[in-house]
Short mmCIF file of C-alpha atoms and ligand atoms in Angstrom, two decimals:
data_model
loop_
_atom_site.label_atom_id
_atom_site.label_comp_id
_atom_site.label_asym_id
_atom_site.label_seq_id
_atom_site.Cartn_x
_atom_site.Cartn_y
_atom_site.Cartn_z
CA MET A 84 -85.20 -29.85 -153.15
CA ASN A 85 -85.87 -28.62 -149.61
CA ASN A 86 -82.49 -29.10 -147.98
CA ILE A 87 -79.20 -27.26 -147.33
CA THR A 88 -78.16 -27.66 -150.97
CA SER A 89 -81.20 -25.70 -152.22
CA PRO A 90 -79.90 -23.19 -154.75
CA ASN A 91 -81.88 -20.17 -153.48
CA SER A 92 -79.55 -19.25 -150.60
CA ILE A 93 -79.07 -15.56 -149.82
CA HIS A 94 -76.11 -15.69 -147.41
CA PRO A 95 -72.92 -17.76 -147.27
CA CYS A 96 -72.59 -20.64 -144.78
CA THR A 97 -71.50 -19.60 -141.27
CA SER A 98 -70.23 -23.10 -140.31
CA CYS A 99 -72.66 -23.23 -137.37
CA GLN A 100 -73.27 -26.96 -138.05
CA LEU A 101 -76.81 -26.95 -136.67
CA CYS A 102 -78.23 -28.28 -139.96
CA ALA A 103 -76.33 -31.52 -139.35
CA ALA A 104 -77.35 -31.67 -135.69
CA VAL A 105 -81.08 -31.33 -136.43
CA CYS A 106 -81.26 -33.70 -139.42
CA PRO A 107 -83.49 -36.61 -138.35
CA LYS A 108 -81.88 -38.94 -140.89
CA GLY A 109 -78.22 -38.22 -140.21
CA ALA A 110 -77.95 -37.19 -143.86
CA ILE A 111 -75.53 -34.31 -143.17
CA THR A 112 -71.94 -34.72 -142.04
CA ILE A 113 -69.56 -31.91 -141.12
CA ARG A 114 -66.18 -31.69 -142.86
CA THR A 115 -63.60 -28.96 -143.22
CA ASN A 116 -63.41 -27.66 -146.76
CA GLU A 117 -60.15 -26.93 -148.61
CA GLU A 118 -60.10 -23.36 -147.29
CA GLY A 119 -60.27 -24.58 -143.68
CA PHE A 120 -63.91 -23.85 -142.75
CA TYR A 121 -66.50 -26.31 -141.43
CA ARG A 122 -69.09 -27.18 -144.06
CA PRO A 123 -72.07 -29.54 -144.22
CA VAL A 124 -71.92 -32.39 -146.74
CA LEU A 125 -75.24 -33.99 -147.74
CA ASP A 126 -75.88 -37.62 -148.57
CA GLU A 127 -78.86 -37.17 -150.93
CA SER A 128 -79.77 -40.85 -150.65
CA LEU A 129 -80.65 -40.39 -146.95
CA CYS A 130 -82.49 -37.07 -147.27
CA ILE A 131 -86.30 -37.14 -147.02
CA ASP A 132 -86.72 -33.46 -147.95
CA CYS A 133 -88.27 -32.56 -144.58
CA GLY A 134 -86.75 -29.07 -144.76
CA LEU A 135 -85.72 -28.87 -141.09
CA CYS A 136 -82.10 -28.06 -141.96
CA THR A 137 -83.11 -24.96 -143.93
CA LYS A 138 -85.40 -23.74 -141.12
CA VAL A 139 -82.42 -23.17 -138.78
CA CYS A 140 -80.06 -21.96 -141.49
CA TYR A 141 -78.87 -18.37 -141.95
CA LYS A 142 -78.27 -19.02 -145.66
CA TYR A 143 -82.03 -18.92 -146.31
CA LYS A 144 -83.13 -16.25 -143.85
CA PRO A 145 -83.47 -12.61 -144.91
CA ILE A 146 -82.38 -10.46 -141.96
CA THR A 147 -83.86 -7.04 -141.32
CA PRO A 148 -81.00 -4.60 -140.67
CA THR A 149 -81.25 -3.04 -137.22
CA PRO A 150 -79.17 0.11 -136.76
CA PRO A 151 -78.23 0.85 -133.13
CA SER A 152 -80.87 3.62 -133.17
CA ASP A 153 -83.52 0.85 -133.35
CA TYR A 154 -82.58 0.02 -129.75
CA PRO A 155 -83.01 3.42 -128.08
CA ASN A 156 -83.66 1.97 -124.62
CA ILE A 157 -81.10 -0.81 -124.64
CA GLU A 158 -78.87 -0.98 -121.54
CA VAL A 159 -75.13 -1.00 -122.08
CA TRP A 160 -72.87 -1.78 -119.14
CA ALA A 161 -69.16 -2.03 -118.46
CA ALA A 162 -68.50 -4.96 -116.13
CA ALA A 163 -65.44 -6.57 -114.58
CA CYS A 164 -65.39 -9.56 -112.28
CA LYS A 165 -64.32 -8.75 -108.70
CA ASP A 166 -62.45 -12.07 -108.49
CA GLU A 167 -58.91 -11.30 -109.70
CA GLN A 168 -58.19 -14.93 -110.59
CA VAL A 169 -61.20 -15.08 -112.94
CA LEU A 170 -60.17 -11.78 -114.48
CA LYS A 171 -56.68 -13.18 -115.12
CA GLU A 172 -57.95 -16.26 -116.93
CA THR A 173 -60.67 -14.70 -119.07
CA THR A 174 -60.60 -12.52 -122.17
CA SER A 175 -62.22 -9.26 -121.16
CA GLY A 176 -63.98 -8.68 -117.81
CA GLY A 177 -64.81 -12.34 -117.10
CA VAL A 178 -68.60 -11.93 -117.33
CA ALA A 179 -69.07 -15.07 -119.44
CA ASP A 180 -67.52 -17.09 -116.64
CA VAL A 181 -69.66 -15.45 -113.97
CA PHE A 182 -72.82 -16.05 -116.05
CA ALA A 183 -71.95 -19.71 -116.71
CA ARG A 184 -71.37 -20.51 -113.04
CA GLU A 185 -74.55 -18.70 -111.98
CA LEU A 186 -76.59 -20.51 -114.67
CA ILE A 187 -75.36 -23.88 -113.39
CA LYS A 188 -76.57 -22.87 -109.90
CA GLN A 189 -79.94 -21.98 -111.42
CA GLY A 190 -80.25 -25.47 -112.92
CA TYR A 191 -79.20 -24.78 -116.50
CA TYR A 192 -77.00 -27.06 -118.61
CA CYS A 193 -74.35 -24.78 -120.13
CA CYS A 194 -72.99 -25.17 -123.64
CA GLY A 195 -69.70 -23.36 -124.27
CA VAL A 196 -66.42 -23.74 -126.11
CA THR A 197 -63.34 -25.60 -124.86
CA TYR A 198 -59.91 -26.20 -126.37
CA ASP A 199 -59.14 -29.79 -127.36
CA SER A 200 -55.36 -30.08 -126.97
CA ASP A 201 -55.19 -33.48 -128.68
CA ALA A 202 -56.74 -32.24 -131.91
CA ASN A 203 -55.73 -28.60 -131.46
CA ARG A 204 -59.19 -27.33 -132.16
CA ALA A 205 -62.05 -25.57 -130.40
CA VAL A 206 -64.95 -27.85 -129.46
CA ASN A 207 -68.35 -27.13 -127.87
CA GLN A 208 -69.10 -29.07 -124.69
CA ILE A 209 -72.04 -29.13 -122.28
CA ALA A 210 -71.12 -28.40 -118.66
CA VAL A 211 -73.33 -29.97 -116.00
CA ASN A 212 -71.47 -28.56 -113.00
CA GLU A 213 -69.44 -25.46 -112.13
CA ALA A 214 -66.07 -27.20 -112.50
CA GLU A 215 -66.85 -28.11 -116.10
CA THR A 216 -67.50 -24.47 -117.01
CA LEU A 217 -63.88 -23.55 -116.23
CA ALA A 218 -62.74 -24.90 -119.61
CA PHE A 219 -64.94 -22.28 -121.31
CA ARG A 220 -62.72 -19.48 -120.01
CA GLY A 221 -60.99 -17.51 -122.73
CA SER A 222 -61.98 -16.88 -126.35
CA LYS A 223 -60.64 -19.37 -128.87
CA TYR A 224 -60.39 -17.28 -132.05
CA ILE A 225 -61.14 -20.15 -134.42
CA GLN A 226 -64.33 -21.85 -135.56
CA SER A 227 -65.62 -24.28 -132.98
CA TYR A 228 -66.73 -27.83 -133.74
CA THR A 229 -70.29 -27.55 -132.47
CA PHE A 230 -71.95 -30.60 -134.06
CA SER A 231 -71.78 -33.18 -131.23
CA ALA A 232 -72.75 -30.75 -128.46
CA PHE A 233 -75.58 -29.20 -130.52
CA LYS A 234 -76.91 -32.67 -131.34
CA LYS A 235 -76.94 -33.53 -127.62
CA LEU A 236 -78.70 -30.24 -126.82
CA ILE A 237 -81.59 -31.06 -129.12
CA SER A 238 -81.83 -34.73 -128.17
CA GLU A 239 -80.61 -35.55 -124.63
CA TYR A 240 -81.30 -32.04 -123.30
CA ALA A 241 -84.61 -31.43 -125.10
CA GLY A 242 -87.06 -30.10 -122.51
CA LYS A 243 -84.30 -29.14 -120.05
CA LYS A 244 -83.10 -25.64 -119.14
CA ILE A 245 -80.18 -24.86 -121.44
CA ALA A 246 -77.77 -21.95 -121.70
CA VAL A 247 -75.71 -21.51 -124.87
CA PHE A 248 -72.66 -19.24 -125.26
CA GLY A 249 -71.50 -18.61 -128.81
CA THR A 250 -70.96 -16.35 -131.77
CA PRO A 251 -74.07 -14.57 -133.12
CA CYS A 252 -74.30 -17.16 -135.93
CA HIS A 253 -74.39 -20.06 -133.43
CA ILE A 254 -76.99 -18.25 -131.36
CA PHE A 255 -79.11 -17.37 -134.40
CA ALA A 256 -79.31 -21.05 -135.45
CA ILE A 257 -80.15 -22.29 -131.94
CA ASP A 258 -82.76 -19.54 -131.54
CA GLN A 259 -84.40 -20.51 -134.84
CA TYR A 260 -84.53 -24.17 -133.85
CA LEU A 261 -85.97 -23.48 -130.39
CA ARG A 262 -88.62 -21.13 -131.80
CA PHE A 263 -89.58 -23.71 -134.40
CA ARG A 264 -89.99 -26.30 -131.63
CA LYS A 265 -91.77 -23.69 -129.44
CA LYS A 266 -89.13 -24.16 -126.74
CA ARG A 267 -87.34 -20.82 -126.82
CA GLU A 268 -88.36 -20.05 -123.21
CA GLN A 269 -86.37 -23.04 -121.89
CA ALA A 270 -83.11 -21.43 -123.00
CA ILE A 271 -80.92 -18.47 -122.30
CA LEU A 272 -78.69 -17.49 -125.22
CA ILE A 273 -75.56 -15.37 -124.82
CA ASP A 274 -73.57 -14.12 -127.82
CA PHE A 275 -70.69 -11.71 -128.56
CA TYR A 276 -69.90 -8.58 -130.45
CA CYS A 277 -68.12 -10.47 -133.22
CA HIS A 278 -65.23 -9.72 -135.60
CA GLY A 279 -65.26 -13.12 -137.37
CA CYS A 280 -63.44 -16.46 -137.49
CA PRO A 281 -60.32 -17.22 -139.56
CA SER A 282 -59.49 -20.38 -141.50
CA LEU A 283 -58.67 -23.39 -139.32
CA ASN A 284 -55.64 -23.95 -141.59
CA LEU A 285 -54.10 -20.75 -140.20
CA TRP A 286 -54.25 -22.03 -136.61
CA LYS A 287 -53.11 -25.53 -137.65
CA LYS A 288 -50.02 -24.13 -139.34
CA TYR A 289 -49.33 -21.62 -136.56
CA VAL A 290 -49.31 -24.45 -133.99
CA LYS A 291 -47.15 -26.67 -136.19
CA GLU A 292 -44.54 -23.99 -136.82
CA ASN A 293 -44.51 -22.09 -133.53
CA LEU A 294 -45.52 -24.62 -130.91
CA PRO A 295 -43.48 -27.79 -131.47
CA ASP A 296 -44.70 -31.03 -129.86
CA ASN A 297 -48.28 -30.20 -130.67
CA GLY A 298 -50.78 -32.59 -129.18
CA THR A 299 -49.29 -32.00 -125.76
CA LEU A 300 -50.08 -28.33 -125.36
CA SER A 301 -51.98 -27.19 -122.32
CA ASN A 302 -53.42 -23.95 -121.03
CA VAL A 303 -53.69 -22.54 -124.55
CA ARG A 304 -54.80 -18.92 -124.42
CA PHE A 305 -55.53 -16.97 -127.55
CA ARG A 306 -55.75 -13.71 -125.62
CA SER A 307 -53.47 -14.02 -122.61
CA LYS A 308 -53.26 -10.91 -120.41
CA HIS A 309 -49.50 -11.47 -120.05
CA ARG A 310 -48.87 -8.02 -121.62
CA GLY A 311 -52.16 -6.64 -120.34
CA TRP A 312 -55.74 -6.68 -121.64
CA GLY A 313 -55.97 -5.35 -125.17
CA ARG A 314 -52.61 -6.77 -126.27
CA TYR A 315 -53.17 -9.75 -128.55
CA CYS A 316 -50.85 -12.31 -127.00
CA ILE A 317 -51.03 -16.09 -127.49
CA GLU A 318 -49.76 -18.21 -124.61
CA ALA A 319 -49.48 -21.98 -124.13
CA ASN A 320 -47.60 -24.50 -122.04
CA THR A 321 -45.51 -26.84 -124.18
CA PRO A 322 -43.26 -29.70 -122.99
CA LYS A 323 -40.32 -27.38 -123.77
CA GLY A 324 -41.68 -24.56 -121.62
CA LYS A 325 -44.03 -21.65 -121.98
CA TYR A 326 -44.75 -20.24 -125.43
CA ILE A 327 -45.53 -16.52 -125.59
CA SER A 328 -46.20 -14.96 -128.98
CA PRO A 329 -43.98 -12.08 -130.17
CA THR A 330 -44.81 -8.49 -129.21
CA VAL A 331 -45.21 -7.51 -132.87
CA ASN A 332 -45.86 -9.24 -136.19
CA ASP A 333 -47.40 -12.38 -134.71
CA SER A 334 -48.36 -14.40 -137.80
CA PHE A 335 -51.75 -15.62 -136.47
CA TYR A 336 -52.99 -12.15 -135.62
CA THR A 337 -51.40 -10.52 -138.70
CA LEU A 338 -53.55 -12.70 -140.96
CA PHE A 339 -56.60 -12.70 -138.65
CA PHE A 340 -56.79 -8.91 -138.64
CA SER A 341 -55.99 -8.65 -142.35
CA ASP A 342 -59.64 -9.86 -142.75
CA HIS A 343 -58.45 -11.82 -145.82
CA VAL A 344 -58.69 -15.29 -144.33
CA LEU A 345 -62.01 -15.06 -142.47
CA ASN A 346 -64.99 -17.24 -143.36
CA GLU A 347 -66.83 -15.65 -146.29
CA SER A 348 -69.96 -15.21 -144.14
CA CYS A 349 -67.99 -12.92 -141.82
CA HIS A 350 -67.43 -10.38 -144.63
CA THR A 351 -71.04 -9.29 -144.79
CA CYS A 352 -72.39 -10.83 -141.57
CA GLU A 353 -75.68 -9.27 -140.55
CA LEU A 354 -76.05 -11.30 -137.36
CA ARG A 355 -73.35 -9.37 -135.49
CA SER A 356 -75.37 -6.20 -136.23
CA THR A 357 -78.65 -7.22 -134.65
CA LEU A 358 -79.79 -8.16 -131.14
CA GLN A 359 -82.87 -9.97 -132.39
CA TYR A 360 -81.88 -13.52 -131.46
CA THR A 361 -79.91 -13.21 -128.24
CA ASP A 362 -80.76 -12.67 -124.57
CA ILE A 363 -77.46 -10.97 -123.71
CA ARG A 364 -74.60 -9.72 -125.88
CA ILE A 365 -71.15 -9.42 -124.35
CA GLY A 366 -67.72 -8.35 -125.57
CA ASP A 367 -64.57 -6.39 -124.87
CA PHE A 368 -65.22 -2.81 -123.82
CA TRP A 369 -63.01 -1.34 -126.54
CA GLY A 370 -62.85 2.42 -127.03
CA LYS A 371 -61.48 5.39 -125.21
CA LEU A 372 -63.11 4.94 -121.79
CA TYR A 373 -60.99 2.05 -120.51
CA ASP A 374 -57.74 2.70 -122.40
CA PHE A 375 -55.72 2.57 -119.19
CA ASN A 376 -57.31 -0.62 -117.84
CA LYS A 377 -54.88 -3.54 -118.03
CA LYS A 378 -57.01 -6.23 -116.34
CA GLY A 379 -60.02 -6.34 -118.65
CA VAL A 380 -63.50 -4.85 -118.95
CA SER A 381 -66.50 -6.50 -120.62
CA ILE A 382 -69.47 -4.93 -122.33
CA VAL A 383 -72.77 -6.39 -121.19
CA THR A 384 -75.89 -5.67 -123.22
CA PRO A 385 -78.86 -7.40 -121.59
CA VAL A 386 -81.53 -7.61 -124.30
CA THR A 387 -84.51 -9.63 -123.07
CA GLU A 388 -86.17 -9.80 -119.65
CA VAL A 389 -84.42 -13.17 -119.06
CA GLY A 390 -81.08 -11.54 -119.90
CA LYS A 391 -81.76 -8.57 -117.63
CA SER A 392 -82.72 -10.87 -114.79
CA LEU A 393 -79.51 -12.94 -115.12
CA PHE A 394 -77.38 -9.78 -115.12
CA LYS A 395 -79.19 -8.59 -111.97
CA ASP A 396 -78.50 -11.94 -110.29
CA VAL A 397 -74.71 -11.65 -110.74
CA LYS A 398 -74.23 -7.90 -110.32
CA ASP A 399 -72.86 -8.26 -106.78
CA ARG A 400 -69.91 -10.23 -108.24
CA LEU A 401 -69.05 -7.50 -110.73
CA ILE A 402 -67.86 -3.92 -110.76
CA THR A 403 -70.29 -2.23 -113.14
CA ASN A 404 -70.86 1.13 -114.82
CA ARG A 405 -73.79 2.17 -117.03
CA HIS A 406 -72.89 3.55 -120.48
CA ARG A 407 -74.44 4.69 -123.73
CA GLN A 408 -74.47 2.66 -126.96
CA THR A 409 -72.30 5.31 -128.57
CA ASP A 410 -69.54 4.44 -126.09
CA VAL A 411 -69.18 0.96 -127.61
CA ILE A 412 -70.71 0.51 -131.07
CA PRO A 413 -68.20 2.65 -133.06
CA TYR A 414 -65.36 0.42 -131.79
CA GLN A 415 -67.04 -2.85 -132.81
CA SER A 416 -67.73 -4.56 -136.16
CA TRP A 417 -71.46 -3.75 -135.86
CA GLY A 418 -72.72 -2.60 -139.26
CA LYS A 419 -69.32 -3.04 -140.89
CA THR A 420 -68.49 -5.17 -143.91
CA TYR A 421 -65.06 -6.36 -145.08
CA THR A 422 -64.09 -6.31 -148.73
CA PRO A 423 -60.95 -8.41 -149.08
CA ASN A 424 -59.08 -8.48 -152.36
CA ALA A 425 -60.52 -11.71 -153.87
CA PRO A 426 -57.43 -13.01 -155.75
CA LEU A 427 -55.22 -12.27 -152.72
CA ARG A 428 -57.68 -14.03 -150.39
CA LYS A 429 -57.66 -17.07 -152.66
CA ARG A 430 -53.87 -17.09 -152.79
CA LEU A 431 -53.50 -16.79 -149.00
CA LEU A 432 -56.07 -19.53 -148.32
CA THR A 433 -54.50 -21.82 -150.93
CA GLU A 434 -51.08 -21.32 -149.36
CA LEU A 435 -52.43 -21.95 -145.86
CA ALA A 436 -53.88 -25.26 -147.10
CA ASP A 437 -50.51 -26.32 -148.55
CA GLU A 438 -48.41 -27.99 -145.88
CA ASN A 439 -45.22 -27.34 -147.87
CA ILE A 440 -45.54 -23.55 -147.77
CA PRO A 441 -44.28 -22.05 -144.50
CA LEU A 442 -46.45 -19.43 -142.82
CA LYS A 443 -43.72 -16.81 -143.17
CA ASN A 444 -44.01 -17.02 -146.98
CA THR A 445 -47.76 -16.40 -146.80
CA ILE A 446 -47.17 -13.44 -144.47
CA LYS A 447 -44.58 -12.12 -146.93
CA HIS A 448 -47.08 -12.35 -149.81
CA TYR A 449 -49.69 -10.57 -147.71
CA ARG A 450 -47.23 -7.78 -146.80
CA GLU A 451 -46.21 -7.34 -150.45
CA SER A 452 -49.86 -6.61 -151.24
CA LEU A 453 -50.00 -3.65 -148.84
CA THR A 454 -49.94 -0.10 -150.18
CA GLY A 455 -47.17 2.29 -149.09
CA LYS A 456 -49.61 3.98 -146.69
CA GLN A 457 -50.63 0.67 -145.12
CA ARG A 458 -46.99 -0.32 -144.65
CA LEU A 459 -46.21 3.01 -143.00
CA LYS A 460 -49.18 2.55 -140.65
CA LEU A 461 -48.02 -0.98 -139.77
CA GLY A 462 -44.45 0.27 -139.17
CA ILE A 463 -45.70 2.99 -136.78
CA LYS A 464 -47.97 0.49 -135.00
CA ASN A 465 -45.01 -1.86 -134.49
CA ILE A 466 -42.87 0.93 -133.05
CA ILE A 467 -45.66 1.85 -130.62
CA LEU A 468 -46.26 -1.76 -129.56
CA ARG A 469 -42.62 -2.05 -128.46
CA LEU A 470 -43.02 0.89 -126.04
CA PRO A 471 -43.82 0.41 -122.32
CA SER A 472 -47.49 -0.31 -121.61
CA PRO A 473 -48.42 3.06 -119.95
CA ILE A 474 -47.05 4.93 -122.98
CA ILE A 475 -49.06 2.71 -125.35
CA SER A 476 -52.20 3.46 -123.33
CA LEU A 477 -51.44 7.19 -123.46
CA ILE A 478 -50.97 7.09 -127.24
CA LYS A 479 -54.23 5.14 -127.61
CA LYS A 480 -56.04 7.71 -125.48
CA ILE A 481 -54.71 10.59 -127.59
CA TYR A 482 -55.62 8.71 -130.80
CA HIS A 483 -59.17 7.98 -129.59
C1 FAD B 209 -64.47 -15.72 -132.74
C2 FAD B 209 -64.72 -14.62 -131.75
C3 FAD B 209 -64.72 -13.29 -132.18
C4 FAD B 209 -64.97 -12.27 -131.24
N1 FAD B 209 -64.98 -10.96 -131.69
C5 FAD B 209 -65.20 -9.97 -130.78
C6 FAD B 209 -65.25 -8.60 -131.20
O1 FAD B 209 -65.07 -8.29 -132.40
N2 FAD B 209 -65.49 -7.65 -130.28
C7 FAD B 209 -65.69 -7.96 -128.95
O2 FAD B 209 -65.89 -7.04 -128.14
N3 FAD B 209 -65.67 -9.23 -128.52
C8 FAD B 209 -65.44 -10.25 -129.40
N4 FAD B 209 -65.45 -11.55 -128.97
C9 FAD B 209 -65.77 -11.83 -127.55
C10 FAD B 209 -64.59 -11.65 -126.62
O3 FAD B 209 -63.45 -12.27 -127.16
C11 FAD B 209 -64.85 -12.29 -125.26
O4 FAD B 209 -65.26 -13.63 -125.41
C12 FAD B 209 -65.92 -11.62 -124.50
O5 FAD B 209 -65.48 -10.32 -124.24
C13 FAD B 209 -66.24 -12.36 -123.19
O6 FAD B 209 -65.10 -12.46 -122.43
P1 FAD B 209 -65.15 -12.75 -120.89
O7 FAD B 209 -63.94 -12.16 -120.28
O8 FAD B 209 -66.46 -12.34 -120.36
O9 FAD B 209 -65.13 -14.30 -120.71
P2 FAD B 209 -64.31 -15.45 -121.36
O10 FAD B 209 -64.08 -16.46 -120.33
O11 FAD B 209 -63.14 -15.01 -122.10
O12 FAD B 209 -65.42 -15.98 -122.39
C14 FAD B 209 -65.19 -16.87 -123.32
C15 FAD B 209 -66.55 -17.32 -123.81
O13 FAD B 209 -66.47 -17.48 -125.20
C16 FAD B 209 -66.90 -18.77 -125.57
N5 FAD B 209 -66.05 -19.12 -126.69
C17 FAD B 209 -64.72 -19.30 -126.67
N6 FAD B 209 -64.28 -19.56 -127.89
C18 FAD B 209 -65.34 -19.57 -128.72
C19 FAD B 209 -65.51 -19.80 -130.10
N7 FAD B 209 -64.50 -20.10 -130.90
N8 FAD B 209 -66.76 -19.73 -130.62
C20 FAD B 209 -67.82 -19.45 -129.82
N9 FAD B 209 -67.71 -19.21 -128.49
C21 FAD B 209 -66.49 -19.27 -127.95
C22 FAD B 209 -66.72 -19.62 -124.32
O14 FAD B 209 -67.64 -20.66 -124.29
C23 FAD B 209 -66.98 -18.62 -123.19
O15 FAD B 209 -68.35 -18.58 -122.92
C24 FAD B 209 -65.20 -12.58 -129.88
C25 FAD B 209 -65.19 -13.92 -129.47
C26 FAD B 209 -64.96 -14.92 -130.37
C27 FAD B 209 -64.96 -16.36 -129.89
S1 SF4 B 210 -75.10 -21.87 -142.03
FE1 SF4 B 210 -75.17 -23.49 -140.47
S2 SF4 B 210 -77.13 -24.47 -140.84
FE2 SF4 B 210 -76.67 -23.34 -142.69
S3 SF4 B 210 -75.57 -24.75 -144.06
FE3 SF4 B 210 -74.03 -23.66 -142.90
S4 SF4 B 210 -73.60 -25.01 -141.17
FE4 SF4 B 210 -75.58 -25.64 -142.01
S1 SF4 B 211 -84.20 -31.95 -145.60
FE1 SF4 B 211 -84.49 -33.09 -143.67
S2 SF4 B 211 -83.65 -35.12 -144.10
FE2 SF4 B 211 -82.93 -33.78 -145.73
S3 SF4 B 211 -80.91 -33.12 -145.03
FE3 SF4 B 211 -82.40 -31.58 -144.35
S4 SF4 B 211 -82.98 -32.17 -142.29
FE4 SF4 B 211 -81.99 -33.95 -143.24
S1 SF4 B 212 -68.85 -12.48 -138.03
FE1 SF4 B 212 -70.90 -13.44 -138.20
S2 SF4 B 212 -70.57 -15.27 -139.44
FE2 SF4 B 212 -68.57 -14.62 -138.72
S3 SF4 B 212 -68.24 -15.79 -136.81
FE3 SF4 B 212 -69.16 -13.80 -136.23
S4 SF4 B 212 -71.34 -14.17 -136.18
FE4 SF4 B 212 -70.45 -15.89 -137.29
#
């Protein structure tokens, strides 16, 4: 057995879906499992045991841990787009948008993630012109359906210049495939500092209960800057008007940040803690240095010569500052693992999958599991979040 069901896996499935995209026999289909994560399903009768699916798969690849000290000369930059409109519509400093538009000019086909309002899910698409990259703006904090776009990348776009934006697990799989085909130099790969992806059932239920008339939403933003960068605020246009998530206790972010409903691979993910597969890593410039910034600042870590060259090409469109790794890494998930309470995780995921259990009941069960100290911390956080923005920034600064 030389396929994705081989028993000798060493990591859990990341839901990257590349195994299905590369299978020459169409033996793998992508479904969502009961917990709400994309998973490959194999039709053994079609499989010819060629082993291509396992070659791109994280489940079978031992990763060498790379502490930040292994990158002593790596450049770390703070960057914010000079164009205020871009800054408004993007998650951090808008660098992903600037890169995508520049790459189109340089003749690349750009693969990024859009929001499909009909199905209320995130979907990868390939942009062939600047206008099509606009839908990539803004992080969608759910797993993306990558299969169709990845399949196109390796068939229709084979041999062409491609740029792929994605989580480190997407980028790892694409990197492995391109290296195997000896085509890595045709691509530029851009990934993120990554916290993880929650169950799709959480988002499905959140939309159903908070955003009536689903299917007709537009302009869905998982991280609107309505209350300023750094405030986790969901915004969407609905036929009944604008939806803006509550200042505190938003159910999507409560469960997301509980780390109890993330994909299992996110608990011990080693890909977010290495720069081995990417050309550039980007993210939010969390930490004490930009506490008072309300518009958004990105981290840019150009890794390879191709990445450095792209950053140089767009620098005139950005306000930039050079930093040290120690200014960013401690505030990211790099090197961290999550250890959720297994029975609680199971209960929460089972409830999220049950359409008859309202989200507020699941939140209640999660809250009941908190210790007295955790509840006190949450209570204090909620008091702070209700204060005016400059005071919140000041408190953050003092805390940092
Ligand atoms: C699931 C997830 C977890 C993240 N965790 C962290 C973190 O812990 N720390 C941190 O600093 N940054 C994290 N990021 C990155 C951060 O949210 C911003 O995307 C990044 O700062 C770039 O923002 P921007 O302003 O440059 O551009 P934006 O326009 O906001 O960039 C969005 C980019 O993300 C891509 N994208 C959107 N949704 C998805 C998705 N579901 N899967 C893959 N790609 C997607 C788009 O194609 C586009 O290229 C995460 C992103 C995602 C999608
Ligand atoms: S990690 Fe990716 S390639 Fe491996 S089984 Fe999961 S979806 Fe397929
Ligand atoms: S071993 Fe080859 S044929 Fe079988 S599922 Fe994997 S890629 Fe497809
Ligand atoms: S934490 Fe790792 S496995 Fe989870 S979405 Fe990010 S890169 Fe993928």
